[in-house]
Amino acid sequence: MDARLNFLTDPATGKAIKHFMAVGKILKDSPLPTATQELVSLRVSQINGCAVCIDMHTKEAAAASESSVRLNLVAAWREATVFTEAERAALELAEEGTRVADAAGGVSDEVWAHAAKHYDEEQLNALVILISFMNMANRFNVITRQPAGDYKAGQFH
């Protein structure tokens, strides 16, 4: 599969993507645990069908010592026993935040309260930005059919 566009060949787009990726770096350095960041990024990308982001975040998570069992069970996290309550709250927030068109009313008060029980305000800010960031990245990649499989852990950060 060939990508429809190469974002880096147009100077203006390349500059915008560079700034966009800087947001990703800031999020990496946030107080939100790395494992949570990768699990959320992976789940949002699964929902949106973004192969290149699924490739990236499974490899980044593995490089950060995430187990293959947990990575393989992200898509079915509700039935899996390998995630903490905090991770489950983050995954639930990620799903409702990604499926806003499907979830009348967006993120429910119950889902928000559950996340707020496990994360402080700084972490919640990072989590909301991460969910939004991943949805935007997924849309860039899905619209332009960016191919997956060649990502190397650490390539963009």
GROMACS .gro file of C-alpha atoms in nm:
model
  157
    1MET     CA    1   0.000   0.000   0.000
    2ASP     CA    2   0.125   0.347  -0.086
    3ALA     CA    3   0.041   0.657   0.113
    4ARG     CA    4  -0.180   0.910  -0.061
    5LEU     CA    5   0.033   1.197   0.070
    6ASN     CA    6   0.377   1.245   0.218
    7PHE     CA    7   0.325   1.511   0.482
    8LEU     CA    8   0.691   1.603   0.487
    9THR     CA    9   0.727   1.698   0.119
   10ASP     CA   10   0.518   2.016   0.151
   11PRO     CA   11   0.704   2.280   0.357
   12ALA     CA   12   0.394   2.418   0.533
   13THR     CA   13   0.252   2.074   0.610
   14GLY     CA   14   0.593   1.949   0.721
   15LYS     CA   15   0.620   2.241   0.964
   16ALA     CA   16   0.271   2.171   1.102
   17ILE     CA   17   0.349   1.801   1.147
   18LYS     CA   18   0.674   1.888   1.325
   19HIS     CA   19   0.479   2.103   1.574
   20PHE     CA   20   0.213   1.833   1.604
   21MET     CA   21   0.477   1.572   1.690
   22ALA     CA   22   0.620   1.811   1.951
   23VAL     CA   23   0.288   1.776   2.136
   24GLY     CA   24   0.350   1.401   2.143
   25LYS     CA   25   0.692   1.459   2.301
   26ILE     CA   26   0.540   1.687   2.567
   27LEU     CA   27   0.284   1.417   2.647
   28LYS     CA   28   0.560   1.155   2.679
   29ASP     CA   29   0.715   1.371   2.950
   30SER     CA   30   0.387   1.423   3.137
   31PRO     CA   31   0.313   1.261   3.476
   32LEU     CA   32   0.072   1.017   3.311
   33PRO     CA   33   0.237   0.673   3.342
   34THR     CA   34   0.406   0.551   3.024
   35ALA     CA   35   0.216   0.222   3.030
   36THR     CA   36  -0.115   0.409   3.049
   37GLN     CA   37  -0.012   0.636   2.763
   38GLU     CA   38   0.074   0.344   2.537
   39LEU     CA   39  -0.235   0.141   2.628
   40VAL     CA   40  -0.462   0.441   2.563
   41SER     CA   41  -0.283   0.527   2.238
   42LEU     CA   42  -0.316   0.168   2.123
   43ARG     CA   43  -0.686   0.144   2.214
   44VAL     CA   44  -0.779   0.471   2.042
   45SER     CA   45  -0.588   0.356   1.732
   46GLN     CA   46  -0.765   0.018   1.735
   47ILE     CA   47  -1.105   0.186   1.748
   48ASN     CA   48  -1.012   0.417   1.459
   49GLY     CA   49  -0.848   0.142   1.253
   50CYS     CA   50  -0.516   0.326   1.229
   51ALA     CA   51  -0.266   0.056   1.137
   52VAL     CA   52   0.041   0.281   1.144
   53CYS     CA   53  -0.042   0.400   1.498
   54ILE     CA   54  -0.118   0.046   1.614
   55ASP     CA   55   0.223  -0.055   1.476
   56MET     CA   56   0.391   0.238   1.650
   57HIS     CA   57   0.229   0.200   1.990
   58THR     CA   58   0.263  -0.176   2.019
   59LYS     CA   59   0.636  -0.139   1.944
   60GLU     CA   60   0.678   0.158   2.179
   61ALA     CA   61   0.496  -0.029   2.455
   62ALA     CA   62   0.706  -0.342   2.402
   63ALA     CA   63   1.023  -0.132   2.412
   64ALA     CA   64   0.901   0.007   2.746
   65SER     CA   65   0.874  -0.354   2.876
   66GLU     CA   66   0.499  -0.392   2.830
   67SER     CA   67   0.398  -0.759   2.814
   68SER     CA   68   0.261  -0.914   2.497
   69VAL     CA   69  -0.031  -1.052   2.699
   70ARG     CA   70  -0.146  -0.704   2.797
   71LEU     CA   71  -0.092  -0.566   2.447
   72ASN     CA   72  -0.291  -0.852   2.296
   73LEU     CA   73  -0.576  -0.797   2.540
   74VAL     CA   74  -0.618  -0.419   2.500
   75ALA     CA   75  -0.899  -0.467   2.248
   76ALA     CA   76  -1.088  -0.676   2.506
   77TRP     CA   77  -0.976  -0.492   2.820
   78ARG     CA   78  -1.318  -0.518   2.991
   79GLU     CA   79  -1.293  -0.897   3.006
   80ALA     CA   80  -0.919  -0.908   3.084
   81THR     CA   81  -0.780  -0.933   3.437
   82VAL     CA   82  -0.436  -0.793   3.352
   83PHE     CA   83  -0.516  -0.421   3.378
   84THR     CA   84  -0.521  -0.208   3.693
   85GLU     CA   85  -0.833  -0.019   3.794
   86ALA     CA   86  -0.659   0.305   3.694
   87GLU     CA   87  -0.574   0.166   3.350
   88ARG     CA   88  -0.930   0.045   3.308
   89ALA     CA   89  -1.059   0.394   3.392
   90ALA     CA   90  -0.821   0.547   3.135
   91LEU     CA   91  -0.922   0.295   2.868
   92GLU     CA   92  -1.290   0.360   2.934
   93LEU     CA   93  -1.235   0.736   2.907
   94ALA     CA   94  -1.038   0.681   2.586
   95GLU     CA   95  -1.321   0.478   2.435
   96GLU     CA   96  -1.593   0.728   2.521
   97GLY     CA   97  -1.371   1.018   2.415
   98THR     CA   98  -1.303   0.849   2.081
   99ARG     CA   99  -1.660   0.739   2.015
  100VAL     CA  100  -1.818   1.080   2.075
  101ALA     CA  101  -2.035   1.047   1.765
  102ASP     CA  102  -2.162   0.708   1.887
  103ALA     CA  103  -2.204   0.802   2.253
  104ALA     CA  104  -2.492   1.048   2.276
  105GLY     CA  105  -2.369   1.316   2.513
  106GLY     CA  106  -1.998   1.233   2.481
  107VAL     CA  107  -1.813   1.122   2.793
  108SER     CA  108  -2.052   1.030   3.072
  109ASP     CA  109  -2.023   1.175   3.422
  110GLU     CA  110  -1.970   0.822   3.557
  111VAL     CA  111  -1.674   0.756   3.326
  112TRP     CA  112  -1.522   1.094   3.409
  113ALA     CA  113  -1.565   1.039   3.785
  114HIS     CA  114  -1.404   0.696   3.759
  115ALA     CA  115  -1.101   0.845   3.582
  116ALA     CA  116  -1.083   1.134   3.830
  117LYS     CA  117  -1.073   0.881   4.113
  118HIS     CA  118  -0.745   0.741   3.977
  119TYR     CA  119  -0.570   1.041   3.821
  120ASP     CA  120  -0.494   1.388   3.955
  121GLU     CA  121  -0.576   1.702   3.758
  122GLU     CA  122  -0.238   1.718   3.583
  123GLN     CA  123  -0.268   1.354   3.475
  124LEU     CA  124  -0.629   1.404   3.363
  125ASN     CA  125  -0.519   1.701   3.152
  126ALA     CA  126  -0.252   1.484   2.991
  127LEU     CA  127  -0.500   1.200   2.939
  128VAL     CA  128  -0.757   1.426   2.768
  129ILE     CA  129  -0.491   1.580   2.545
  130LEU     CA  130  -0.351   1.234   2.463
  131ILE     CA  131  -0.693   1.099   2.363
  132SER     CA  132  -0.755   1.405   2.145
  133PHE     CA  133  -0.402   1.392   2.001
  134MET     CA  134  -0.435   1.025   1.910
  135ASN     CA  135  -0.770   1.078   1.742
  136MET     CA  136  -0.618   1.354   1.531
  137ALA     CA  137  -0.309   1.145   1.445
  138ASN     CA  138  -0.533   0.852   1.353
  139ARG     CA  139  -0.734   1.069   1.119
  140PHE     CA  140  -0.421   1.202   0.944
  141ASN     CA  141  -0.302   0.849   0.886
  142VAL     CA  142  -0.632   0.683   0.795
  143ILE     CA  143  -0.733   0.957   0.549
  144THR     CA  144  -0.398   0.939   0.372
  145ARG     CA  145  -0.359   0.559   0.404
  146GLN     CA  146  -0.019   0.566   0.571
  147PRO     CA  147   0.129   0.214   0.554
  148ALA     CA  148   0.219   0.020   0.868
  149GLY     CA  149   0.488  -0.227   0.962
  150ASP     CA  150   0.817  -0.040   0.930
  151TYR     CA  151   0.811   0.165   1.250
  152LYS     CA  152   1.111   0.135   1.483
  153ALA     CA  153   1.063   0.208   1.854
  154GLY     CA  154   1.186   0.559   1.936
  155GLN     CA  155   1.170   0.673   1.575
  156PHE     CA  156   0.958   0.982   1.644
  157HIS     CA  157   1.049   1.067   2.002
   0.00000   0.00000   0.00000
